[in-house]
Every structure is written in C-alpha cells, then in structure tokens.
CSV table of C-alpha atoms in Angstrom, one decimal:
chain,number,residue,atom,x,y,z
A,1,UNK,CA,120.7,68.5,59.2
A,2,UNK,CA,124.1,68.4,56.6
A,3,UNK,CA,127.0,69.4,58.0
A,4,UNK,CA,125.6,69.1,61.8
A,5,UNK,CA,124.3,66.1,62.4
A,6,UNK,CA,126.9,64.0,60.9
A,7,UNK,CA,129.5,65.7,63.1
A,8,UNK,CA,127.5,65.5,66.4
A,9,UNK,CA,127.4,61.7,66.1
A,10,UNK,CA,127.8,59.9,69.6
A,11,UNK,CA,129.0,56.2,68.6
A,12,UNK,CA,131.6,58.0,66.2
A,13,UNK,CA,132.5,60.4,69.1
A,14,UNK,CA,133.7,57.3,71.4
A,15,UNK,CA,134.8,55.2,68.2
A,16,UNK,CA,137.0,58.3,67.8
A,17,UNK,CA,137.9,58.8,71.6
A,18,UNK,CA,139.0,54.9,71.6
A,19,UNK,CA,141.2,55.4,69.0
A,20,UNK,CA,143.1,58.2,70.7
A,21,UNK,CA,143.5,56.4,73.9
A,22,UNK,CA,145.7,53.2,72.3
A,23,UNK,CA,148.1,56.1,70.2
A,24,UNK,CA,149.7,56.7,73.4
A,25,UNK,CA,150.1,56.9,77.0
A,26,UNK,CA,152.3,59.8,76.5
A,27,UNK,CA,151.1,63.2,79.1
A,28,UNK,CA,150.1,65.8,75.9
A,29,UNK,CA,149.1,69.3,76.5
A,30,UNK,CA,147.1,70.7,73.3
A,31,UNK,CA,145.9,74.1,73.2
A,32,UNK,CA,142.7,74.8,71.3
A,33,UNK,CA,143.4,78.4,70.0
A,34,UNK,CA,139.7,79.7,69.0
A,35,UNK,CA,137.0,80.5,72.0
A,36,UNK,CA,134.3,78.8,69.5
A,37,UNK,CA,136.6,75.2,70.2
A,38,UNK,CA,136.9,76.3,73.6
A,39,UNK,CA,132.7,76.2,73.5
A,40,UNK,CA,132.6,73.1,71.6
A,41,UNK,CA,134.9,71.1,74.2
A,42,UNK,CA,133.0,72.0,77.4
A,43,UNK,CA,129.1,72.0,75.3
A,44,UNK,CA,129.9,68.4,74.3
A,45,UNK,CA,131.8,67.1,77.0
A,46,UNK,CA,135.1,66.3,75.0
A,47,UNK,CA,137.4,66.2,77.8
A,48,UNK,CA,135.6,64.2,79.2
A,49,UNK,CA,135.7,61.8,76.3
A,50,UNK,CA,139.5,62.4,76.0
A,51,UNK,CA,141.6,59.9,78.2
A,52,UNK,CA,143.4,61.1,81.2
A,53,UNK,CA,146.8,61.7,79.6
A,54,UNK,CA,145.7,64.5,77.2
A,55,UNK,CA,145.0,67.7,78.2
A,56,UNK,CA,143.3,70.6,76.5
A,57,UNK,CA,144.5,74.2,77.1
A,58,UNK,CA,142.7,76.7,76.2
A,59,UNK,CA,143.9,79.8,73.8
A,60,UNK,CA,143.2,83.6,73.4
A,61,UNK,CA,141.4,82.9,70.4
A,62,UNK,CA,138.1,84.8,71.9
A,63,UNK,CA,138.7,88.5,70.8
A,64,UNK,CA,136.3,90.1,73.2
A,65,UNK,CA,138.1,88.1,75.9
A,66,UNK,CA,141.4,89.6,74.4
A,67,UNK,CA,140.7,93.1,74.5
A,68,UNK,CA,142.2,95.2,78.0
A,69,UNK,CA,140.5,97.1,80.0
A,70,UNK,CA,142.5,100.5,78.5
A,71,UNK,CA,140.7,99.9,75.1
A,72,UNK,CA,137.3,99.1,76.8
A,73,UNK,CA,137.8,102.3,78.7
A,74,UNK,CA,138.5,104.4,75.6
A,75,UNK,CA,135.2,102.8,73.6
A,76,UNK,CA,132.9,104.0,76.3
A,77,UNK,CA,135.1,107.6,76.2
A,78,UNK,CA,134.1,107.8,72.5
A,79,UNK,CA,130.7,106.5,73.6
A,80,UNK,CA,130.1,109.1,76.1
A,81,UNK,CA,130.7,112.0,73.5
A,82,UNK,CA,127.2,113.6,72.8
A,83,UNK,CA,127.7,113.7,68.7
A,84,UNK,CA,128.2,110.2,68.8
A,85,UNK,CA,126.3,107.1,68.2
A,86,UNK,CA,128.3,104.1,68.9
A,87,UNK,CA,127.6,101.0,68.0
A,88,UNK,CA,128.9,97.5,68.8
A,89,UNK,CA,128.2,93.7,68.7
A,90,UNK,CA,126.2,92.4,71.8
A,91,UNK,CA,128.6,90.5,74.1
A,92,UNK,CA,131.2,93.5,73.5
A,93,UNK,CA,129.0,95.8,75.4
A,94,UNK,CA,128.9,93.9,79.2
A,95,UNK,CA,133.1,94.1,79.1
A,96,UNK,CA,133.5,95.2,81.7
A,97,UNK,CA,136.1,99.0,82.2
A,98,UNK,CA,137.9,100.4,84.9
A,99,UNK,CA,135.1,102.0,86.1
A,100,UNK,CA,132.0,101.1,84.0
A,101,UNK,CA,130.6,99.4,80.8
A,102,UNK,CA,129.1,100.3,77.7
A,103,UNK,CA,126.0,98.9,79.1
A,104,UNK,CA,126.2,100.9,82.0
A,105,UNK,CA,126.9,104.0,79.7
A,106,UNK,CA,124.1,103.4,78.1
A,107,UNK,CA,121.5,103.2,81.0
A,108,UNK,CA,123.4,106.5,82.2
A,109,UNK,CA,122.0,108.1,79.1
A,110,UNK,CA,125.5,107.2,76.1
A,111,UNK,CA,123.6,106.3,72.9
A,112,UNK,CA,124.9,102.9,72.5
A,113,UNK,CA,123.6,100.5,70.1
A,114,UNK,CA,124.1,96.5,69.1
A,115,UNK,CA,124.7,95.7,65.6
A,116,UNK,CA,125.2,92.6,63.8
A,117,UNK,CA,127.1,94.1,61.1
A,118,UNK,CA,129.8,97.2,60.3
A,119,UNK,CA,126.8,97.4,57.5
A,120,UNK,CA,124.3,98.3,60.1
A,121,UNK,CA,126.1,100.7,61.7
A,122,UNK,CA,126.8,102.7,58.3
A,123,UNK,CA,123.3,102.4,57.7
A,124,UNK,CA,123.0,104.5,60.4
A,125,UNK,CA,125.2,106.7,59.6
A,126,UNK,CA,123.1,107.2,56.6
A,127,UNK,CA,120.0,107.8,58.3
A,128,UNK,CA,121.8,110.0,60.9
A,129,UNK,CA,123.6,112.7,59.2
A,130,UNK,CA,123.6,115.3,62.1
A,131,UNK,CA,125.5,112.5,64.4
A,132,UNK,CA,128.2,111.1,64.2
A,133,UNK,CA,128.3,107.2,64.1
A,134,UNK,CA,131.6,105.2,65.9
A,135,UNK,CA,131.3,101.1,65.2
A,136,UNK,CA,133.8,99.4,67.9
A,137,UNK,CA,135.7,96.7,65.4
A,138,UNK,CA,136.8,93.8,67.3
A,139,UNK,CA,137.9,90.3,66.4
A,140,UNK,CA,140.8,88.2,64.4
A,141,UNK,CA,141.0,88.1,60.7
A,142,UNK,CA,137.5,86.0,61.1
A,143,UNK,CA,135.0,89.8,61.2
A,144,UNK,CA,137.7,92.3,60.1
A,145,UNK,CA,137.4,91.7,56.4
A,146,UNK,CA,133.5,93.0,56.8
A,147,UNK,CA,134.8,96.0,58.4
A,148,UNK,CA,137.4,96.4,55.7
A,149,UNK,CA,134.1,96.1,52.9
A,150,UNK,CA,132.0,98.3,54.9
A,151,UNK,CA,135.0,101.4,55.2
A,152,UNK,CA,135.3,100.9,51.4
A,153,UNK,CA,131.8,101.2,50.9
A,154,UNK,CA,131.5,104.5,53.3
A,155,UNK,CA,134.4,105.8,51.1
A,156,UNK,CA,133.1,105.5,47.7
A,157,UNK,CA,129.6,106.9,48.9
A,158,UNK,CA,131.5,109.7,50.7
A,159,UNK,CA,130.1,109.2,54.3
A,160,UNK,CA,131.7,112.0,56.0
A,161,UNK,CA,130.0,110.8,59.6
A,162,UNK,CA,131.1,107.0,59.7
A,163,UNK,CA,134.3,105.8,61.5
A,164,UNK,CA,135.5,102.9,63.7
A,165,UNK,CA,137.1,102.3,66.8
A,166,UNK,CA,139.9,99.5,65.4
A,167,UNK,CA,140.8,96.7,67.6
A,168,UNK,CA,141.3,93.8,65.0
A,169,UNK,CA,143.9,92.0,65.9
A,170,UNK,CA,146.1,88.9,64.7
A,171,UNK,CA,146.2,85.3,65.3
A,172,UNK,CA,149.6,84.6,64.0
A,173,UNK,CA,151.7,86.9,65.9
A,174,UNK,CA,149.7,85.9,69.3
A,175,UNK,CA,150.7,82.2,67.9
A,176,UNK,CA,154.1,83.3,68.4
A,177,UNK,CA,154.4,84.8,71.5
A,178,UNK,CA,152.5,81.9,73.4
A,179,UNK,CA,155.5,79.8,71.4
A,180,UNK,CA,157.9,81.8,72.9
A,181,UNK,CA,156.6,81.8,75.8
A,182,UNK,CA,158.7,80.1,78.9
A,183,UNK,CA,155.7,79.7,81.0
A,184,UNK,CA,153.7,77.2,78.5
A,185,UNK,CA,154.9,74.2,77.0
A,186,UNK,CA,152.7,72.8,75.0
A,187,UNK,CA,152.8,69.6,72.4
A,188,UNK,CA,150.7,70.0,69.3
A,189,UNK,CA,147.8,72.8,68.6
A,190,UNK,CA,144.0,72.5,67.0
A,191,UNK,CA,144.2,75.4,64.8
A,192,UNK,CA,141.8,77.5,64.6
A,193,UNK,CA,138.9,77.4,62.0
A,194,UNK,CA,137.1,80.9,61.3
A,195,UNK,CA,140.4,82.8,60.8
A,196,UNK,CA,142.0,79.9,58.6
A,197,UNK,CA,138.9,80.2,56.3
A,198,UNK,CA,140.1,84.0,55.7
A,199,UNK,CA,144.4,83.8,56.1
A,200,UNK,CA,144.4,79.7,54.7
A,201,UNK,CA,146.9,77.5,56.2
A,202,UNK,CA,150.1,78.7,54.7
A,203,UNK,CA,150.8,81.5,57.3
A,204,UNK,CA,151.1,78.2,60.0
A,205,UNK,CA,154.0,76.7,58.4
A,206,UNK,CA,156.3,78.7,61.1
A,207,UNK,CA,154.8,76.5,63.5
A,208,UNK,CA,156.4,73.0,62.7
A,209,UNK,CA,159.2,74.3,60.5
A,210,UNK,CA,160.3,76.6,63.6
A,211,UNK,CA,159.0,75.0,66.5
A,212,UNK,CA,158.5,71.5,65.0
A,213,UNK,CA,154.9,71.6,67.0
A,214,UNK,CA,151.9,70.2,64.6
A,215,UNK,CA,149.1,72.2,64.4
A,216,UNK,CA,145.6,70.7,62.5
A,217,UNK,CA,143.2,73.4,61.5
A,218,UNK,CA,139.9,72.6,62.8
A,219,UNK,CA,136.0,72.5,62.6
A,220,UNK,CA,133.8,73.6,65.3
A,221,UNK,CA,131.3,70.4,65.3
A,222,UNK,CA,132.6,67.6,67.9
A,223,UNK,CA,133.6,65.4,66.0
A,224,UNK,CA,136.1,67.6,64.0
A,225,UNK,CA,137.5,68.6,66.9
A,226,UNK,CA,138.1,64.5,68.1
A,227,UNK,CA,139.8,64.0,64.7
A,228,UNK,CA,141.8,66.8,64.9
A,229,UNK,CA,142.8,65.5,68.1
A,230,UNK,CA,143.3,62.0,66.7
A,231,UNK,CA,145.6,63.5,64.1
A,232,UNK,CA,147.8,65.8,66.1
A,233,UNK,CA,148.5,62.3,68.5
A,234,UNK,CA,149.3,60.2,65.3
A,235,UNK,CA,151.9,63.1,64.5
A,236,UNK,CA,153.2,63.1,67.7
A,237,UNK,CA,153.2,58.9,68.2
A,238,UNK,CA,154.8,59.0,64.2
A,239,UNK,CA,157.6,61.7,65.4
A,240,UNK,CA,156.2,64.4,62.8
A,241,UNK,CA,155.2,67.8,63.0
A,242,UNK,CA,153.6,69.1,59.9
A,243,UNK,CA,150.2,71.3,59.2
A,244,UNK,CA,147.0,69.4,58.6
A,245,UNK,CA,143.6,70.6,57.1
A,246,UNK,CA,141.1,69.1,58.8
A,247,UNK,CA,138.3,71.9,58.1
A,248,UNK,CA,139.4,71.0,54.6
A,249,UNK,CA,135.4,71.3,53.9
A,250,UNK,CA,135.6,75.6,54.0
A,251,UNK,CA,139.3,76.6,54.6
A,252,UNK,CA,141.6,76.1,51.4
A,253,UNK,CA,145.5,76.7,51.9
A,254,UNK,CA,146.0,80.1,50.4
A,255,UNK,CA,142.9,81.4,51.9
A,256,UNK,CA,139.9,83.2,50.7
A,257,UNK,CA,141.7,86.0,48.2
A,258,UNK,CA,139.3,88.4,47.8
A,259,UNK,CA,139.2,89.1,51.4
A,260,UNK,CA,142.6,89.1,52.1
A,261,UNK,CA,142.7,91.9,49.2
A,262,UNK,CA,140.2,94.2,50.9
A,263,UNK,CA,142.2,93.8,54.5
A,264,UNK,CA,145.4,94.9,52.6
A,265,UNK,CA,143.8,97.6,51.1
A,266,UNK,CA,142.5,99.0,54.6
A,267,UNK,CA,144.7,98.0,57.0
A,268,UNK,CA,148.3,98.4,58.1
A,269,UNK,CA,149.7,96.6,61.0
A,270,UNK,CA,150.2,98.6,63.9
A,271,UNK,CA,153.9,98.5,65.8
A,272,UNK,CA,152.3,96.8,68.7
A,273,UNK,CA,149.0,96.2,70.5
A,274,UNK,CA,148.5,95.4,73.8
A,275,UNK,CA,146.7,91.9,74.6
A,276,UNK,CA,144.3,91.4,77.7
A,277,UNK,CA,147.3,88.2,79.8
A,278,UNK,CA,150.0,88.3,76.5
A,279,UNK,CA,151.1,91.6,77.2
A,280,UNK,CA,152.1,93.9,73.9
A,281,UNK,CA,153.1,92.0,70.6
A,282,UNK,CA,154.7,93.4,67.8
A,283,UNK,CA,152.6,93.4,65.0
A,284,UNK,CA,149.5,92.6,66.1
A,285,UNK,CA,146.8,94.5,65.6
A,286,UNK,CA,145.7,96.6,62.6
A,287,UNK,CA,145.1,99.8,62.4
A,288,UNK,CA,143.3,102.0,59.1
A,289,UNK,CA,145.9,103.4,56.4
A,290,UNK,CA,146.5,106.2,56.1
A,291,UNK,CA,144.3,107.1,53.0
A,292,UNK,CA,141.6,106.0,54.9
A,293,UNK,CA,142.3,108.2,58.7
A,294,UNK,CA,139.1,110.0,58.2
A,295,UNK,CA,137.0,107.0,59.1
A,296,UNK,CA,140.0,106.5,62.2
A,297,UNK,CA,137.9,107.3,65.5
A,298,UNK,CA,141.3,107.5,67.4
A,299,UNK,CA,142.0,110.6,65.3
A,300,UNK,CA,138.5,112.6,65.1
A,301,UNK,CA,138.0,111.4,69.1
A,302,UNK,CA,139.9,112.2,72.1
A,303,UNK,CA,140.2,109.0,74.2
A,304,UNK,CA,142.4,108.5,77.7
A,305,UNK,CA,144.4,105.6,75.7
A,306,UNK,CA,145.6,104.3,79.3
A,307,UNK,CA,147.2,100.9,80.4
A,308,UNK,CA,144.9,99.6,82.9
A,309,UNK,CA,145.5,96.8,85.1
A,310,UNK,CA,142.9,94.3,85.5
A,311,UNK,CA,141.1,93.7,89.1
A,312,UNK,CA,143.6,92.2,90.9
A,313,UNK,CA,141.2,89.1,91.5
A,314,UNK,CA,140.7,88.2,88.4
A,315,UNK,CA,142.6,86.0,86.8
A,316,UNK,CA,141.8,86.2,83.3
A,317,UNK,CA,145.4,86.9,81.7
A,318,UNK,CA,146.7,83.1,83.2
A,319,UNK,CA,143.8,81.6,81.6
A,320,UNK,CA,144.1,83.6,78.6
A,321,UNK,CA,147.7,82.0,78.2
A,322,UNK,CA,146.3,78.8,79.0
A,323,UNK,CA,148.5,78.8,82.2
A,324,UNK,CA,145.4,78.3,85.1
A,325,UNK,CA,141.6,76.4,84.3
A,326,UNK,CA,138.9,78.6,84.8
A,327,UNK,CA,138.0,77.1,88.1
A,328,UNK,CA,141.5,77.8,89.4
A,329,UNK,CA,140.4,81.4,89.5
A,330,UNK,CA,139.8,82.6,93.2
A,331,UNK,CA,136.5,84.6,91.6
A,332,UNK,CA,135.2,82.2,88.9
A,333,UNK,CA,131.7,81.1,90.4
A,334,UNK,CA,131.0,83.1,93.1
A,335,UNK,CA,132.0,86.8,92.6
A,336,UNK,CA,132.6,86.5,88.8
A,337,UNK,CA,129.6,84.9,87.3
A,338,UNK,CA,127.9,85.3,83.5
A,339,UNK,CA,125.6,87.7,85.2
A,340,UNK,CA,128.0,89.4,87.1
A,341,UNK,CA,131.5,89.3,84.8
A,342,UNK,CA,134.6,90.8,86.7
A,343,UNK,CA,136.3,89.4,83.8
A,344,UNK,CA,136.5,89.8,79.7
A,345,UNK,CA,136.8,85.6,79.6
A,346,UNK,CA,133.1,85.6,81.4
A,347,UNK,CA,131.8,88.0,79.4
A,348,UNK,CA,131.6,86.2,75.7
A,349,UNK,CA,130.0,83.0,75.0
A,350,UNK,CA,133.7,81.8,73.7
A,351,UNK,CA,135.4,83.1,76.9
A,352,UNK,CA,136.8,79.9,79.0
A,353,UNK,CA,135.1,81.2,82.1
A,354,UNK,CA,131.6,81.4,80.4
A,355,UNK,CA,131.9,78.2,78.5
A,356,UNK,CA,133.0,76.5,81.6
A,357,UNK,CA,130.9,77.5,84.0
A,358,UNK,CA,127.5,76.8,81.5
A,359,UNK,CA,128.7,73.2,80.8
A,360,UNK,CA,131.7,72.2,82.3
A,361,UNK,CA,130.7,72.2,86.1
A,362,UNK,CA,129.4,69.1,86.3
A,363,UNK,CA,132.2,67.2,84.5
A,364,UNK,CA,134.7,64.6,84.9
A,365,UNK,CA,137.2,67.1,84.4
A,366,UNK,CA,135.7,69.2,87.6
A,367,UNK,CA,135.6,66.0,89.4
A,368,UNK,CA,139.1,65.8,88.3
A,369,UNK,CA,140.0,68.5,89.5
A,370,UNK,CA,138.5,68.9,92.8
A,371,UNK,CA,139.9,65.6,93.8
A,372,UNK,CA,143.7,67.4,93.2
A,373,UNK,CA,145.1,68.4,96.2
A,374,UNK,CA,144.4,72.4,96.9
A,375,UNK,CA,148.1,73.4,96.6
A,376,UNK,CA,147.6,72.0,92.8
A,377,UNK,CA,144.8,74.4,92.2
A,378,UNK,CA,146.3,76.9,93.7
C-alpha cells in the first residue's frame, strides 16, 4: 500500500538502525514529542532497534493524556446538566475525574455521546433544538482547526444551541517549558508531525537558534521515525543544530494557511492553562473570541473550575515530562491497566502507559530495564 508499506520496510529499518550506531557512541536522550510517535516506537519495536546509547523520551504530545483532572471534572459537570447533550471523541470519555468519568456519567443516566467530528455534534444540534448540545474540544493545533470550521459554520447558520467546552492547547509553548525545564536535559527532539502539517516548521526555529537543540519534524511510519533519528545524530556528530523536514511529504514550512486563518479568526490565547505533569504555561491554550462567547460553554455553564491533584499513585505528570518510563510507575500493570486507567497516559492509545504496556512489555528495553538495579527504577 503507497505511503505504508514502503515505510514499514524491515531490511531498511536495520540498514537504517546500523547507520545510527557507527555516528556515535555518544549517551543521547531524544524526546519524541507527539503520543502517535510515542505508538509508533513501542508498536514496531524501535528501541529496540536503536543502540544502547540512545535513548527515547517520551513527550506530552498526547492531548487527552494532557488534560487535568480539574478540566475532566468540569466536562462531566456540563455533562451532568439535564439540557445538555455532550458530546466527545471516544478515548476522552474513560479519563478518568476526581470522582467519576464521562463513561460513568453516562451509565448513571448524563446523555453523553462519541463523535468523530465537531461536525457531528452540530448536526445534533440541528436535530435537537429543545437541547442544548456541549462538544468537549481537545487536542493541539492537529483537531482545533475543525472545531474552528465547525463554530464558523454554527455562526453563519445561527445555531443558537451549539457550544464547546475548549481545551485546545499549544505545542510550542509546552516546547518551551520542557526547555526550560531544570529537571530534563535532553539532546536533540523528533518533532512532531500532525501539528507541523497545520503551524509548518517556522514556529521551531526558537528551538536551535535559542537552545541550539535540533529538532527534525517527523512521520508516523517507522521508518520516518529511524531517519529522523539518523538525522538528529548526524547534527549532533556534525556539531549543528538546525530544523529539518523530514515529513517533507505533507508538512510545508509556513504551514497549511487556510487553517491557520480560521484558528485566528476563532481563537485567542488564553493567559495560561494548566497542563496535566507541566504545571500552568503562559499562553497555552486557546480559548473562543470574544465575538464568538455565545458558543463559550464556560460562559452559558456553571462548572467547579477546580485544581485537582492527581491520585497520589499515579505517576503520570513524571512521565508526561519524560522524567520516569512508564514501568517506573508504582501502578502501571497491576492497579493501572488499559481496562482499569488511574491515569490520563493509560487512557489514550497515544498515552506512554497504553502504548507501553500493549507492545513494549516484552522488549529489550523491559529486559533492560528490569536488569537495572531497583534503586534506578525507583
């Protein structure tokens, strides 16, 4: 099949692995910012490909992973409204609250739906005129242009029942506080994909110019992410730091326009937004403008809007900052499962607990790991 199977070859996978073991002997630590790399690398075995000295970190780049508990707790307030009909993407409704989740409020009697699309949910909007209908917006720049389109579209129809529960957030300011970061030193970074094909490359030039870290923007078949790997290491071996485009086949350097235009028109940035392990960052997440408030949830609901800690067992913020593995949490396994989630980053198929515990169990790298001495995986 174009585009997959030429990217999922094996003999170019280990052609490729060789090649980055005689660049250097070097210890590198390179975080892969996007969940759907984080998926890739444990799916395909890539660390395991990867030689000993280079080690893959793994970012907040899963926005269901992201989100705290205070804004899950909120969604299911809005959801628990009679009036309301709220709808939101699959994996978003088994995050687990403080107390509950929208699954849960929805076998307790909440009419919560799963959509595939803001579209869907002002469809029913349309076909619901006595209720009103609440879609819970998550995600980077990758799913908030659609929710942009789809508030534009409910504006120039005049739907009077539609709004949306915002929580798009921002890849490059969470770029900058893991930078800033004392905790995490890292060496080079595989960009992420999805986002780049909306924002371009451009908006990463702060990364080498500032931090003089390189930083390749990346595919999501494994053998993009090899070569990104391979060219981070060759910037590194050749002293460089500079942004590379190796998802040159969809993301273009000034990014996709049109979208861009629609977020601008919709959304403001708000002063900050708090981040499930980063804490609150300036300029984050995005909130509607002001011409638009009447399709703002947060203004025609009443929600706690509560900081919430997370359980103290879980240990989801560390991983989120890439600063503990997934199997250094005291939970992941045996409490926290897929089935069972005390955690956001075991709820989504791009969360580094769920992608770890469905393929990455049984490899080298556990192997690795469990040979460690317990104080190190402590």
């Amino acid at each position: 099949m174009k585009f997959i199977d030429e990217y999922r070859q094996s003999e170019l996978a280990r052609v490729l692995a060789n090649k980055i073991s005689r660049l250097t002997t070097q210890p590198l630590k390179l975080m892969e910012v996007c969940g759907g790399h984080t998926h890739t690398i444990f799916k395909y075995g890539i660390e395991d490909l990867l030689p000993a000295n280079i080690e893959m970190i793994h970012g907040p780049g899963c926005p269901v992973c992201v989100i705290p508990t205070g804004r899950v707790d909120d969604a299911i307030a809005i959801a628990q409204q009679a009036e309301v009909i709220f709808t939101t993407f699959g994996d978003a409704m088994r995050v687990p609250g403080s107390k509950t989740s929208l699954l849960n409020a929805k076998a307790a009697g909440a009419d919560v739906r799963m959509v595939y699309s803001p579209l869907d949910a002002l469809k029913l909007a349309r076909k619901n005129p006595d209720r009103q209908v609440v879609f819970f917006a998550l995600g980077f720049e990758t799913t908030s242009p659609s929710t942009a389109l789809t508030v534009l579209q409910a504006a120039k129809d005049g739907i009077e029942n539609f709004s949306i529960f915002c929580n798009h957030i921002m890849i490059v300011p969470a770029l900058k506080a893991m930078l800033d970061s004392p905790d995490l030193q890292l060496d080079g970074f595989v960009g992420p994909g999805h986002v780049s094909t909306v924002i371009g490359t451009r908006c990463y030039d702060f990364v080498p110019q500032h931090y003089g870290k390189p930083l390749v923007v990346t595919g999501f078949e494994p053998l993009d992410i090899l070569q990104s790997v391979y060219m981070i290491v060759t910037q590194i071996v050749q002293g460089r730091a500079e942004i590379e485009n190796q998802y040159g086949r969809v993301v273009e350097r000034n990014g996709n326009q049109r979208a861009l235009e629609a977020l601008f028109e919709v959304f403001d940035a708000r002063d900050y937004f708090e981040w499930r392990g980063l804490g609150s960052i300036a300029h984050s997440g995005m909130k509607l403008r002001h011409q638009y408030a009447k399709f703002d949830a947060e203004l025609k609901f009443s929600v706690p809007g509560l900081r919430v800690a997370d359980p103290k067992a879980c240990q989801c913020g560390e991983i989120l900052k890439g600063v503990k593995k997934p199997w250094e949490c005291k939970v992941f396994g045996t409490a926290c499962t897929p089935e069972t989630p005390i955690g956001s980053c075991m709820v989504s198929s791009e969360g580094a607990c769920a992608a770890y515990y469905n393929f990455g169990r049984l490899s080298k790298i556990a192997e690795r790991a469990n040979t460690q001495p317990v104080a190190a995986r402590i």
